[in-house]
PDB file of C-alpha atoms in Angstrom:
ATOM      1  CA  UNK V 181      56.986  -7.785 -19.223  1.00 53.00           C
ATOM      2  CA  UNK V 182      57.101 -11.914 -20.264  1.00 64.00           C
ATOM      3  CA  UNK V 183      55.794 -12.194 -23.556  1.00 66.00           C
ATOM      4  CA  UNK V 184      53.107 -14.323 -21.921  1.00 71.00           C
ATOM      5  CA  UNK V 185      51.490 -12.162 -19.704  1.00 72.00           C
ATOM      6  CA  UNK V 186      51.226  -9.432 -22.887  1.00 73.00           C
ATOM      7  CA  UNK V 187      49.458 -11.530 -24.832  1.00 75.00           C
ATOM      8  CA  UNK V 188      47.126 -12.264 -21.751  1.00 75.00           C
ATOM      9  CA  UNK V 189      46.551  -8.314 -21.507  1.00 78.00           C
ATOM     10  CA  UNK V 190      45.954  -8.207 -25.009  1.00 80.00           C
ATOM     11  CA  UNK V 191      43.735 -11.176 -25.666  1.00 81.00           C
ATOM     12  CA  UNK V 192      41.351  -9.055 -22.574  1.00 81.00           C
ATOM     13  CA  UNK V 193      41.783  -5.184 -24.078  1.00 83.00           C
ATOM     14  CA  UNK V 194      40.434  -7.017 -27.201  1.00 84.00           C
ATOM     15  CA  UNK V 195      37.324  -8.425 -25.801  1.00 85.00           C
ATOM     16  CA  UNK V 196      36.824  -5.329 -23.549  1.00 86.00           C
ATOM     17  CA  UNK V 197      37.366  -2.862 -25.928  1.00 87.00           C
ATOM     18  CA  UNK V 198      33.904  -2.782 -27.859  1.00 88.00           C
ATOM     19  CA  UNK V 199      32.020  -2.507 -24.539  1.00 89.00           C
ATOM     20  CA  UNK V 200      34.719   0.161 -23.441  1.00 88.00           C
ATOM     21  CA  UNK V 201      34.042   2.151 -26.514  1.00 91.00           C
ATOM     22  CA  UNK V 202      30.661   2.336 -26.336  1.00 92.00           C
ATOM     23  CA  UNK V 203      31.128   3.150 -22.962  1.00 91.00           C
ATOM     24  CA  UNK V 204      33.032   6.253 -23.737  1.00 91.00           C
ATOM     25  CA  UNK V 205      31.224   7.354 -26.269  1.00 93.00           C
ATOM     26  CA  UNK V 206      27.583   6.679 -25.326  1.00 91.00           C
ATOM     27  CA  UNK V 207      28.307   7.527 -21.062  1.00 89.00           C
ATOM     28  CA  UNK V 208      31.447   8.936 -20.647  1.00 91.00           C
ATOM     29  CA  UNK V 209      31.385  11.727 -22.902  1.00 93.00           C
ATOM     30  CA  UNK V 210      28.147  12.802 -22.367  1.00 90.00           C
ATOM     31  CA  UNK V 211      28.070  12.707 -18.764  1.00 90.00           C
ATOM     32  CA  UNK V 212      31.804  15.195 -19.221  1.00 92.00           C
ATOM     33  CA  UNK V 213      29.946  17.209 -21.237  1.00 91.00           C
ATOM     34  CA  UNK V 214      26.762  17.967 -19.310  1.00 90.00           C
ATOM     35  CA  UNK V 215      28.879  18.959 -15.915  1.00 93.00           C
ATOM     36  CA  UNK V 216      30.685  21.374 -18.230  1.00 93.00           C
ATOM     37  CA  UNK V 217      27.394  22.595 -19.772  1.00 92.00           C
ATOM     38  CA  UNK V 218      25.653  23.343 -16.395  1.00 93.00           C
ATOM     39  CA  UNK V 219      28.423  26.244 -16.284  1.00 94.00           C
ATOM     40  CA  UNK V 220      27.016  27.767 -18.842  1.00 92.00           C
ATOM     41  CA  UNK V 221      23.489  29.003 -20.092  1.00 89.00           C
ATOM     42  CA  UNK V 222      23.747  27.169 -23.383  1.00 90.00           C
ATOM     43  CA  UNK V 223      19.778  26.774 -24.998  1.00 86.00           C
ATOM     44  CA  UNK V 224      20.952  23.450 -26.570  1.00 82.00           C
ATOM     45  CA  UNK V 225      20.524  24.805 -30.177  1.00 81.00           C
ATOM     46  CA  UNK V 226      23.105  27.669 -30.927  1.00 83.00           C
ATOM     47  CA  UNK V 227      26.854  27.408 -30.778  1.00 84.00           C
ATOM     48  CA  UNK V 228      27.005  30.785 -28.632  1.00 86.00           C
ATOM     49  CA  UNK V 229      27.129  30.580 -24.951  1.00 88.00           C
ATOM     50  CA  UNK V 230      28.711  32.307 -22.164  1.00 90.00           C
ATOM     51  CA  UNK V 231      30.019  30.781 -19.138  1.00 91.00           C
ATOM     52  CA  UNK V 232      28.199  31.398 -15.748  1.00 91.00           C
ATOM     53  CA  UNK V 233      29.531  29.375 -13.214  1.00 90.00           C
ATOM     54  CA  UNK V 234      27.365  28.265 -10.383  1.00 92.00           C
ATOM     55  CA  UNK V 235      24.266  30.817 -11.393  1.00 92.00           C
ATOM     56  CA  UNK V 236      22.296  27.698 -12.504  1.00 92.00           C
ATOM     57  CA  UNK V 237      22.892  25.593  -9.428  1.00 94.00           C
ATOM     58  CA  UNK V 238      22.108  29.165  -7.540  1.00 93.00           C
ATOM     59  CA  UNK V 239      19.003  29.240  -9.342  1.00 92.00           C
ATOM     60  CA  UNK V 240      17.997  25.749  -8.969  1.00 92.00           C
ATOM     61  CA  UNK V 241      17.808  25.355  -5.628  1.00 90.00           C
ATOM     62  CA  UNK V 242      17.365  29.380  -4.719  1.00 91.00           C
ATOM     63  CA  UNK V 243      14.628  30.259  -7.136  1.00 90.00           C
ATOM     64  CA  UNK V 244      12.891  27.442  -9.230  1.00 91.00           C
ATOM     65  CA  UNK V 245       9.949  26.578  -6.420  1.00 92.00           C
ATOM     66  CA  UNK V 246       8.983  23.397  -9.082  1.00 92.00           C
ATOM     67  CA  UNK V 247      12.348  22.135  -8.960  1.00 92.00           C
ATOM     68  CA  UNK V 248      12.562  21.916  -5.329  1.00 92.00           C
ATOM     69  CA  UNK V 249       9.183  20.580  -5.441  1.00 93.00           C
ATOM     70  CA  UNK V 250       9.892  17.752  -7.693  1.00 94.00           C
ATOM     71  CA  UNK V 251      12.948  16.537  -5.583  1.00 93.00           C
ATOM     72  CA  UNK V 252      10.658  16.567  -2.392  1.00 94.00           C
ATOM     73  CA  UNK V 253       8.648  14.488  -4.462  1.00 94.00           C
ATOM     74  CA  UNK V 254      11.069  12.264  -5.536  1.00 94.00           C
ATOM     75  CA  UNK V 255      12.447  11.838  -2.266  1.00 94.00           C
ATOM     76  CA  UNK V 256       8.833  10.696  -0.884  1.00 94.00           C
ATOM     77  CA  UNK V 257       8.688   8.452  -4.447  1.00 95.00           C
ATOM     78  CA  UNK V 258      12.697   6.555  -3.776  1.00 94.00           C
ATOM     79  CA  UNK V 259      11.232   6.130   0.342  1.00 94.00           C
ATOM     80  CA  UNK V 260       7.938   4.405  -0.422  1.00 96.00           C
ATOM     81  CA  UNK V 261       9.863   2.370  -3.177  1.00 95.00           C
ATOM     82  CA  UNK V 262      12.691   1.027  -0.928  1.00 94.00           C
ATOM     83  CA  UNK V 263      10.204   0.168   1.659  1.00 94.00           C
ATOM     84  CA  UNK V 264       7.738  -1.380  -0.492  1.00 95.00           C
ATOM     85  CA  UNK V 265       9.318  -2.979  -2.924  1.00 96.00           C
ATOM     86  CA  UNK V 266      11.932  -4.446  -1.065  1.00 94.00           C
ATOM     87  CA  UNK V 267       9.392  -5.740   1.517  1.00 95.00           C
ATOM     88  CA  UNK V 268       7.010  -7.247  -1.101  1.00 95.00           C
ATOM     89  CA  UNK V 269       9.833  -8.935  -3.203  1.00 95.00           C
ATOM     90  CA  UNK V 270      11.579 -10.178  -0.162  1.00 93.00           C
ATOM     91  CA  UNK V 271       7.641 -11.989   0.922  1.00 93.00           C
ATOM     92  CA  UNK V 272       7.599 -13.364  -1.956  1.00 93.00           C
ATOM     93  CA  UNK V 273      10.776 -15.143  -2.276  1.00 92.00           C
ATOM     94  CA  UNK V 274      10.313 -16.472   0.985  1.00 89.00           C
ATOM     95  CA  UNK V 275       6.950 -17.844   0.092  1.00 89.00           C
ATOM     96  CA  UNK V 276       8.025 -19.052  -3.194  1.00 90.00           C
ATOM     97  CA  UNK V 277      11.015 -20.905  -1.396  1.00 87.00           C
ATOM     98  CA  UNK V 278       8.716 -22.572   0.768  1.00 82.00           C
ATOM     99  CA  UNK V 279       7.072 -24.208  -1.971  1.00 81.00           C
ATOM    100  CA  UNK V 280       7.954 -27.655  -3.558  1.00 78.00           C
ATOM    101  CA  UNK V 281       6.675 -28.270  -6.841  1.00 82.00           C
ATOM    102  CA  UNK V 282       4.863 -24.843  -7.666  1.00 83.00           C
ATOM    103  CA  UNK V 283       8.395 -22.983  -7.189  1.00 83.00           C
ATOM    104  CA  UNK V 284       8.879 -22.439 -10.727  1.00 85.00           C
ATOM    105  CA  UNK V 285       5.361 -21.701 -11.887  1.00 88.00           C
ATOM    106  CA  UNK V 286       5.145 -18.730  -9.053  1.00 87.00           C
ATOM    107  CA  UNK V 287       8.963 -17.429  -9.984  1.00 88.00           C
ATOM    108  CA  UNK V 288       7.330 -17.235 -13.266  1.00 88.00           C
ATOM    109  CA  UNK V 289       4.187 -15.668 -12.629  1.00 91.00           C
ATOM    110  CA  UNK V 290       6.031 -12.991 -10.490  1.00 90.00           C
ATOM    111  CA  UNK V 291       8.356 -11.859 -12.953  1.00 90.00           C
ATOM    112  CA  UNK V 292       6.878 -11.606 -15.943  1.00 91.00           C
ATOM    113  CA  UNK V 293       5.831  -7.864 -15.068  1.00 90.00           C
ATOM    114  CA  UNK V 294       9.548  -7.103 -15.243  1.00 90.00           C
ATOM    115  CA  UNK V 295       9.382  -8.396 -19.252  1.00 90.00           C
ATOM    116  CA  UNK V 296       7.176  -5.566 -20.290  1.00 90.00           C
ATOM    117  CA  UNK V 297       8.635  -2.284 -20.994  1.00 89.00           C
ATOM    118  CA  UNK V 298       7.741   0.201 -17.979  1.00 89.00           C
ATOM    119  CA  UNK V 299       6.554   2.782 -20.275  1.00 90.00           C
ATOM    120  CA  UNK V 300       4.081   0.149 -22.187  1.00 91.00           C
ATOM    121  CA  UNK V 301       3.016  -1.314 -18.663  1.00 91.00           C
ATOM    122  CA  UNK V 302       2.002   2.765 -17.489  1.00 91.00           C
ATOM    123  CA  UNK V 303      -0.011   2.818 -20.660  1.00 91.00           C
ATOM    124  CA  UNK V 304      -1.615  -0.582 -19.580  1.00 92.00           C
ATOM    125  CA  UNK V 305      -2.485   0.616 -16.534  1.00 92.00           C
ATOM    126  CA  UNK V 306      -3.951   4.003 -17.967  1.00 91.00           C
ATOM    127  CA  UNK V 307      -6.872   1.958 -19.516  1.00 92.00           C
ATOM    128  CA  UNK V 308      -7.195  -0.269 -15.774  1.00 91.00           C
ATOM    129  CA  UNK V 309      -7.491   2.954 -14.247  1.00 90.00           C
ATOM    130  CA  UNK V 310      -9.694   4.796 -16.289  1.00 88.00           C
ATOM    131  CA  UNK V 311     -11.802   1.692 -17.665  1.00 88.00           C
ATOM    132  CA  UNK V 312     -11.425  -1.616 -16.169  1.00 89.00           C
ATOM    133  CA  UNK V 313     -11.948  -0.250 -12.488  1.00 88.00           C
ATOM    134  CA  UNK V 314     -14.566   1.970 -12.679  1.00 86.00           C
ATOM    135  CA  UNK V 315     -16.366  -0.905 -14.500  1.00 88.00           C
ATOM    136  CA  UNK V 316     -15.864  -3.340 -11.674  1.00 87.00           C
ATOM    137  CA  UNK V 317     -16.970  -0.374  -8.843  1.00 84.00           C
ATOM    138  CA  UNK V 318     -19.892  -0.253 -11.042  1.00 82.00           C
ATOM    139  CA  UNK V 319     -20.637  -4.214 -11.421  1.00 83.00           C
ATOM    140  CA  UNK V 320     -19.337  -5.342  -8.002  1.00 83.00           C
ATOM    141  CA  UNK V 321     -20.554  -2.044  -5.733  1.00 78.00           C
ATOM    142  CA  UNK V 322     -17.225  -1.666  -4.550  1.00 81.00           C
ATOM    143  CA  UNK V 323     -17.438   2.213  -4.916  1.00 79.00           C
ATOM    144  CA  UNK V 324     -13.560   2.584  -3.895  1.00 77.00           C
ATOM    145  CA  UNK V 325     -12.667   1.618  -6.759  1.00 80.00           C
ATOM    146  CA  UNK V 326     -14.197   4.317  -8.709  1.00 80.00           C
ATOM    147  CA  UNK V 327     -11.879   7.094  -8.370  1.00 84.00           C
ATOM    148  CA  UNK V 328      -9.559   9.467 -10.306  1.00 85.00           C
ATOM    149  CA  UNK V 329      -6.557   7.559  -9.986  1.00 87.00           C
ATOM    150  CA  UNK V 330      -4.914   9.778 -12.691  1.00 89.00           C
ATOM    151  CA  UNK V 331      -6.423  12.408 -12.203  1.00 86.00           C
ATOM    152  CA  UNK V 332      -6.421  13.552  -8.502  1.00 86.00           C
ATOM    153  CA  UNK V 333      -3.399  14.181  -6.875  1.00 85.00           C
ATOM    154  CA  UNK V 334      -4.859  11.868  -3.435  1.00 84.00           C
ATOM    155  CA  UNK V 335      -4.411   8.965  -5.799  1.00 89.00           C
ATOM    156  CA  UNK V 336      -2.063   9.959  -8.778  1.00 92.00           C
ATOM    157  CA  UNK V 337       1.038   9.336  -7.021  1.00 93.00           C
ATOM    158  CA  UNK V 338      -1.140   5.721  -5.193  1.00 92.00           C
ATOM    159  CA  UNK V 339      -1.501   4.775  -8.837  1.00 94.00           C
ATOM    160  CA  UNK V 340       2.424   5.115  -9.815  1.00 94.00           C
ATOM    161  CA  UNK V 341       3.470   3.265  -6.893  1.00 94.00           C
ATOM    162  CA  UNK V 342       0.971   0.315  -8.129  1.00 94.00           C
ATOM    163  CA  UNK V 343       2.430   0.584 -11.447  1.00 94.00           C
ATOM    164  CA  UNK V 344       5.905   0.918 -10.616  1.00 94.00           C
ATOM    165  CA  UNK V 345       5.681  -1.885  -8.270  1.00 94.00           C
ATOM    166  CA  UNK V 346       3.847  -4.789 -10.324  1.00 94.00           C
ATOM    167  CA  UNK V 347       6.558  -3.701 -12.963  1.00 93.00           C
ATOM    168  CA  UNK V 348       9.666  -3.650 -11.132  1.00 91.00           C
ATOM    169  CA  UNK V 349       9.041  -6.230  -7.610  1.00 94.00           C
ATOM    170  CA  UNK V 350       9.907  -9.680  -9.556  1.00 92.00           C
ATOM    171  CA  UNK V 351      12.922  -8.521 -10.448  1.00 92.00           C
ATOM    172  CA  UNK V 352      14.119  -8.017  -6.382  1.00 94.00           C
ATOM    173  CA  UNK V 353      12.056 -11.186  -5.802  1.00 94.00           C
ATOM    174  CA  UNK V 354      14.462 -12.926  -8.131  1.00 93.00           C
ATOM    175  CA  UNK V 355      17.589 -11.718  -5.978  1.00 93.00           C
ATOM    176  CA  UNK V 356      16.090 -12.424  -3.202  1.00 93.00           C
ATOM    177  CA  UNK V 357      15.011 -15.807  -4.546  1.00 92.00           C
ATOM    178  CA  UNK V 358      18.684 -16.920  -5.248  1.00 90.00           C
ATOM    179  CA  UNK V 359      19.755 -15.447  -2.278  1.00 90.00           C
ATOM    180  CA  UNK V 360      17.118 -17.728   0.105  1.00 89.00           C
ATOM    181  CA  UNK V 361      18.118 -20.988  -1.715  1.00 87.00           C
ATOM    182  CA  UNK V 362      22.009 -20.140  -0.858  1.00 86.00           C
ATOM    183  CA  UNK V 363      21.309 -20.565   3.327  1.00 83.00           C
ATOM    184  CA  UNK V 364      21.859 -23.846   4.301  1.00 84.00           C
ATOM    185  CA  UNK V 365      18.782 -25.923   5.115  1.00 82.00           C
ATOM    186  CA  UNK V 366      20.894 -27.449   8.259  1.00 84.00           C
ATOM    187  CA  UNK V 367      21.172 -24.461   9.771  1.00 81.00           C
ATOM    188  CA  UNK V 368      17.462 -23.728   9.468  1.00 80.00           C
ATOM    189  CA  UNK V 369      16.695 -27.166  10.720  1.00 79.00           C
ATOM    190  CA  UNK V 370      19.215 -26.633  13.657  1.00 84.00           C
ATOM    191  CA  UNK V 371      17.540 -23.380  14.818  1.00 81.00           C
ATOM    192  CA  UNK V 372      14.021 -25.391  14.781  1.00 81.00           C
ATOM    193  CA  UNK V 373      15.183 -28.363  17.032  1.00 82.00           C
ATOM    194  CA  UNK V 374      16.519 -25.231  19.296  1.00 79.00           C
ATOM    195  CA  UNK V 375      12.898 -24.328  19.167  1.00 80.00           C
ATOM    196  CA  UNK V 376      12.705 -21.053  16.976  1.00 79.00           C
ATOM    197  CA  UNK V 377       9.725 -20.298  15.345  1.00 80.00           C
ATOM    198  CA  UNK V 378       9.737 -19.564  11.923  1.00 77.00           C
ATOM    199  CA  UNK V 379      10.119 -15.633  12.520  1.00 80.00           C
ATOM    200  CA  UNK V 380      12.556 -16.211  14.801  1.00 82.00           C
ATOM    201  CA  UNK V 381      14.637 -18.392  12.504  1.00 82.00           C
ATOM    202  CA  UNK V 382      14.185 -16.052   9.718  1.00 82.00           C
ATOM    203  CA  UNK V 383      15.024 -12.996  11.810  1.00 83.00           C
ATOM    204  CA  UNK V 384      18.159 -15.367  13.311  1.00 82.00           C
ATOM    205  CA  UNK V 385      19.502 -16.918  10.458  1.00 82.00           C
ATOM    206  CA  UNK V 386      18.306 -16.171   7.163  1.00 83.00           C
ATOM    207  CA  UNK V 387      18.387 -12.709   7.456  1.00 84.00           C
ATOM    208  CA  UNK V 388      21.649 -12.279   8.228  1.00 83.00           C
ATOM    209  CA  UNK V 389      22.829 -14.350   5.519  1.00 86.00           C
ATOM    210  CA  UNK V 390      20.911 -12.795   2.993  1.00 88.00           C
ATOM    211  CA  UNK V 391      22.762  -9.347   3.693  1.00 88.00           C
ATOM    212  CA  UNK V 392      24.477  -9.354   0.720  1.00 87.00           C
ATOM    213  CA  UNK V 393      21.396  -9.378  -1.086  1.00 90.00           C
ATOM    214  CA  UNK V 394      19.432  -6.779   0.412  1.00 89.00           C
ATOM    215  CA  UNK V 395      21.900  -4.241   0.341  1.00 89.00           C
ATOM    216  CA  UNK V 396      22.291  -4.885  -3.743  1.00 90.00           C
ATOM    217  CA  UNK V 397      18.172  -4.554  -3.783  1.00 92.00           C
ATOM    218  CA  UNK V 398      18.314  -1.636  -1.825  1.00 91.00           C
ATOM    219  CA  UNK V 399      21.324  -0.017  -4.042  1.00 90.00           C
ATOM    220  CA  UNK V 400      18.976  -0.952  -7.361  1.00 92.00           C
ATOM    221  CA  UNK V 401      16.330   0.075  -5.961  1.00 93.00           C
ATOM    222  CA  UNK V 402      17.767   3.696  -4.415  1.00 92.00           C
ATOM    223  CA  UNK V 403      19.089   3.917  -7.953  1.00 90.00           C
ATOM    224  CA  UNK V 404      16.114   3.404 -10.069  1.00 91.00           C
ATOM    225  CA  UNK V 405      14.005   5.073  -7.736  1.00 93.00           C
ATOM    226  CA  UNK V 406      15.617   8.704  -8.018  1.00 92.00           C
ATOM    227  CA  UNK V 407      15.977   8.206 -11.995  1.00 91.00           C
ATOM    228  CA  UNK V 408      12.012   7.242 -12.404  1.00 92.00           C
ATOM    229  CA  UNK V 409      10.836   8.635 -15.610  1.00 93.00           C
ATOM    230  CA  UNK V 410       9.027   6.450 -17.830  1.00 91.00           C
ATOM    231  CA  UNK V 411       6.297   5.079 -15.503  1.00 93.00           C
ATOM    232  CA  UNK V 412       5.446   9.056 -14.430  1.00 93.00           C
ATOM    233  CA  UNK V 413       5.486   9.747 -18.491  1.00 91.00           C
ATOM    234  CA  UNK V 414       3.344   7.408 -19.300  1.00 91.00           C
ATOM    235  CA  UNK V 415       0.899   7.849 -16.601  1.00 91.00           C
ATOM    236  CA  UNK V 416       0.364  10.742 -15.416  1.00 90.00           C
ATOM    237  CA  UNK V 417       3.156  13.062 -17.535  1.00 88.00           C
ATOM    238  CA  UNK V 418       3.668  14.500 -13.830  1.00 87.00           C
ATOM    239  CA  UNK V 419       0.254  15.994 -13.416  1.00 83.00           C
ATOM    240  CA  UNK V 420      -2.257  16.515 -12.648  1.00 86.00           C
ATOM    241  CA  UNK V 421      -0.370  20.490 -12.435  1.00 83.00           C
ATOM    242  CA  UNK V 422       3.178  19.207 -11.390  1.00 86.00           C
ATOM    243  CA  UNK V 423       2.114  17.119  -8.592  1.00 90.00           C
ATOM    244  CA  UNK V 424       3.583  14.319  -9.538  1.00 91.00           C
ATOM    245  CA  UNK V 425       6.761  15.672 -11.620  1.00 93.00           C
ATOM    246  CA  UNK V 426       9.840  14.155 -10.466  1.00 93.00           C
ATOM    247  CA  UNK V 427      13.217  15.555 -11.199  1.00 93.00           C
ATOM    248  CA  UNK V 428      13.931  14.023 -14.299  1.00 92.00           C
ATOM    249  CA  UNK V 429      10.459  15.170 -15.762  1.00 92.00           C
ATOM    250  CA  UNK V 430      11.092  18.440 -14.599  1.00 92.00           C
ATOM    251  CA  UNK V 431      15.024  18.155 -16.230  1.00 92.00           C
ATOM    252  CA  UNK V 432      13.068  16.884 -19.392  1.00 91.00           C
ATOM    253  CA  UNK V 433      10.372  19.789 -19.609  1.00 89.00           C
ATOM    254  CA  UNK V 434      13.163  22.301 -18.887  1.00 88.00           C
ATOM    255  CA  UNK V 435      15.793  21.066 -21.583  1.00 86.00           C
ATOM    256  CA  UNK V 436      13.367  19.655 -24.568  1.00 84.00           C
ATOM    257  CA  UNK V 437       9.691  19.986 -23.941  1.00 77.00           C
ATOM    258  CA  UNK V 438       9.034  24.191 -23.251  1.00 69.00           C
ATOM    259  CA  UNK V 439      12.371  26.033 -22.240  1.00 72.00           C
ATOM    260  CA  UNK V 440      15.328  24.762 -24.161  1.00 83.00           C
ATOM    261  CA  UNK V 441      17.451  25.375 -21.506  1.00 88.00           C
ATOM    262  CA  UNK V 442      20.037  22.926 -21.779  1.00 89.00           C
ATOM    263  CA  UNK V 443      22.586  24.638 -19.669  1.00 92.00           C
ATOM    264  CA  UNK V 444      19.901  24.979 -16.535  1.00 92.00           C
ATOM    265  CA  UNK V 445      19.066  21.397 -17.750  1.00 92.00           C
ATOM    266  CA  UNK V 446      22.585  19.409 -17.014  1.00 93.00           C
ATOM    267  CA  UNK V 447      22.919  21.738 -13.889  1.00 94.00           C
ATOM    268  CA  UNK V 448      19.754  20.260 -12.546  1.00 94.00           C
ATOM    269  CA  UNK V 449      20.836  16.948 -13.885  1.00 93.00           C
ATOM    270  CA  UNK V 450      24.112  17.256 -11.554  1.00 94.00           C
ATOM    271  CA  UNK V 451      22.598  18.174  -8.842  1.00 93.00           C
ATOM    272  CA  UNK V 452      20.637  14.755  -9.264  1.00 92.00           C
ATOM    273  CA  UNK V 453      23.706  12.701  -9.701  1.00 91.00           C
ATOM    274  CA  UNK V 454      24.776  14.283  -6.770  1.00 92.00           C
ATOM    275  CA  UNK V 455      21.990  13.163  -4.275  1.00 90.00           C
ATOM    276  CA  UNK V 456      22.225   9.900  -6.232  1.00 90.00           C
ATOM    277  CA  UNK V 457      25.750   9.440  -5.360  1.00 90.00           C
ATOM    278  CA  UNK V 458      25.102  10.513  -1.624  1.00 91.00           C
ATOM    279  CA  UNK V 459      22.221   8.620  -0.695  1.00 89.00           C
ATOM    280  CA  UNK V 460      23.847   5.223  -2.651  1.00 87.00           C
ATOM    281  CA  UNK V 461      27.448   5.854  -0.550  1.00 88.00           C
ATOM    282  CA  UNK V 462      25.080   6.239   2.912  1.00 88.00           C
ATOM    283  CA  UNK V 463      23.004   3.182   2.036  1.00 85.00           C
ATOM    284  CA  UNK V 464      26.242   1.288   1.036  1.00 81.00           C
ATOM    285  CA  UNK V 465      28.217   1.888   3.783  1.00 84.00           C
ATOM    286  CA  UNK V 466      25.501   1.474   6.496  1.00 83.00           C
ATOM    287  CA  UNK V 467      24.815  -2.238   4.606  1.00 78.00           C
ATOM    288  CA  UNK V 468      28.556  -2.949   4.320  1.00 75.00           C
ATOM    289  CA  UNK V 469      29.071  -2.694   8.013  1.00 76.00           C
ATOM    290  CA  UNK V 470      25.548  -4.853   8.632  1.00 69.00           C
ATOM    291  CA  UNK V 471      27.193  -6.969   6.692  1.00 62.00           C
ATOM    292  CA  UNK V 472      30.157  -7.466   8.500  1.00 51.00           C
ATOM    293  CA  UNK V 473      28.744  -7.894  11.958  1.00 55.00           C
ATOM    294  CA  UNK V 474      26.487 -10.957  10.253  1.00 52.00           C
TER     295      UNK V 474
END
């Protein structure tokens, strides 16, 4: 190899290799290490364990009725999300490109949400819900207001989707934002003088150059979606009962809060990565190929 192109390779292992280490260390490692854990029935405390093969998976899905339970409510938590979210964020980048000289104070408004930690924004919403509304039911007369948004299961999981939404839709919008302002204005103008309407040139010609940006929405979203933790912590701590435990609550409570079963833990925590990694290679695939035939 020309002296050249080693010192090339060098001069990039050198400015990879701190993020590369961490990486190793802090993901790599780990996520080795809980696969080979779920084999076994380790409580996360003693260095004695046997190995057990597939029992936990068995058990998982064959005889834990909350864990199934939290992944069908996950699953109804990542399907709202994609829909909403995505929908939301996508309105208001294209309102926010319409506009002229209030462009930057909207993109602004919108996304400063994202800024604040999710699990400080479900404690800000714990005193809206429990304070600020029923106050304003009681001023205002609007009696809808005034309800157990925490603590009835008809409106605890209404109240994450707020919460997770005003946190996480500016961040899509931005995406979506940069995506809008890449389509040239002369094809736009073109589809007008062939008399489209604005849906119809949206539907015709923005939309199909903006593929590339929905499908990376939809793969963050899909992603974040099955992984939600912090918003369900802080608002609810997936109750009232279990109601509203998803499956990384219910990996939590099983490996640190009550059983200390680490083993059954990472099991459980595979079997997420796994519907993480099939869902993601579906959306992926179906986007890629919408893609194309833009």
């Amino acid at each position: 190899m020309p002296s050249n192109i080693l010192k090339k390779y060098v001069s990039l292992l050198a400015f990879t290799a701190p993020a590369l280490i961490l990486y190793v260390i802090f993901l790599l490692i780990p996520t080795i290490g809980g696969m080979y854990y779920s084999f076994t029935d380790w409580n996360g405390l003693n260095r004695d364990y046997d190995f057990i093969g597939f029992g936990n998976f068995a058990e998982a899905l064959t005889e834990d009725p909350d864990f199934v339970n939290s992944l069908w409510f996950t699953l109804k938590y990542v399907i709202f999300m994609i829909v909403l979210q995505n929908a939301i964020a996508l309105l208001l980048a294209v309102f926010i490109e319409s506009r002229k000289k209030s462009r930057g104070f909207f993109r602004t408004i919108f996304f400063m949400p994202n800024m604040i930690s999710t699990i400080i924004s479900a404690f800000m919403w714990t005193f809206v819900f429990t304070q600020v509304l029923p106050q304003i039911a009681e001023k205002t007369s609007m009696l809808f207001l005034d309800q157990s948004w925490i603590g009835d299961p008809k409106y605890s999981f209404v109240s994450i989707l707020i919460v997770s939404l005003w946190n996480g839709v500016g961040y899509m919008m931005i995406i979506y934002l940069a995506a809008l302002q890449g389509v040239p204005q002369s094809l736009k103008e073109a589809a007008i003088i062939d008399g489209a309407n604005a849906f119809q040139t949206f539907r015709s010609v923005t939309a199909p150059m903006i593929t590339h940006a929905i499908t990376i929405c939809l793969f963050l979203t899909l992603n974040g979606a099955f992984k939600v933790f912090e918003v369900i912590f802080g608002l609810t701590g997936g109750g009232p009962g279990r109601s509203t435990q998803a499956i990384t609550m219910n990996i939590y409570e099983e490996a640190f809060s009550n059983n200390f079963r680490y083993g059954y833990a990472s099991a459980k925590s595979v079997i997420l990565f796994l519907f993480i990694l099939l869902f993601t290679f579906i959306q992926v695939a179906v986007m890629k190929r919408k893609e194309v035939e833009a």
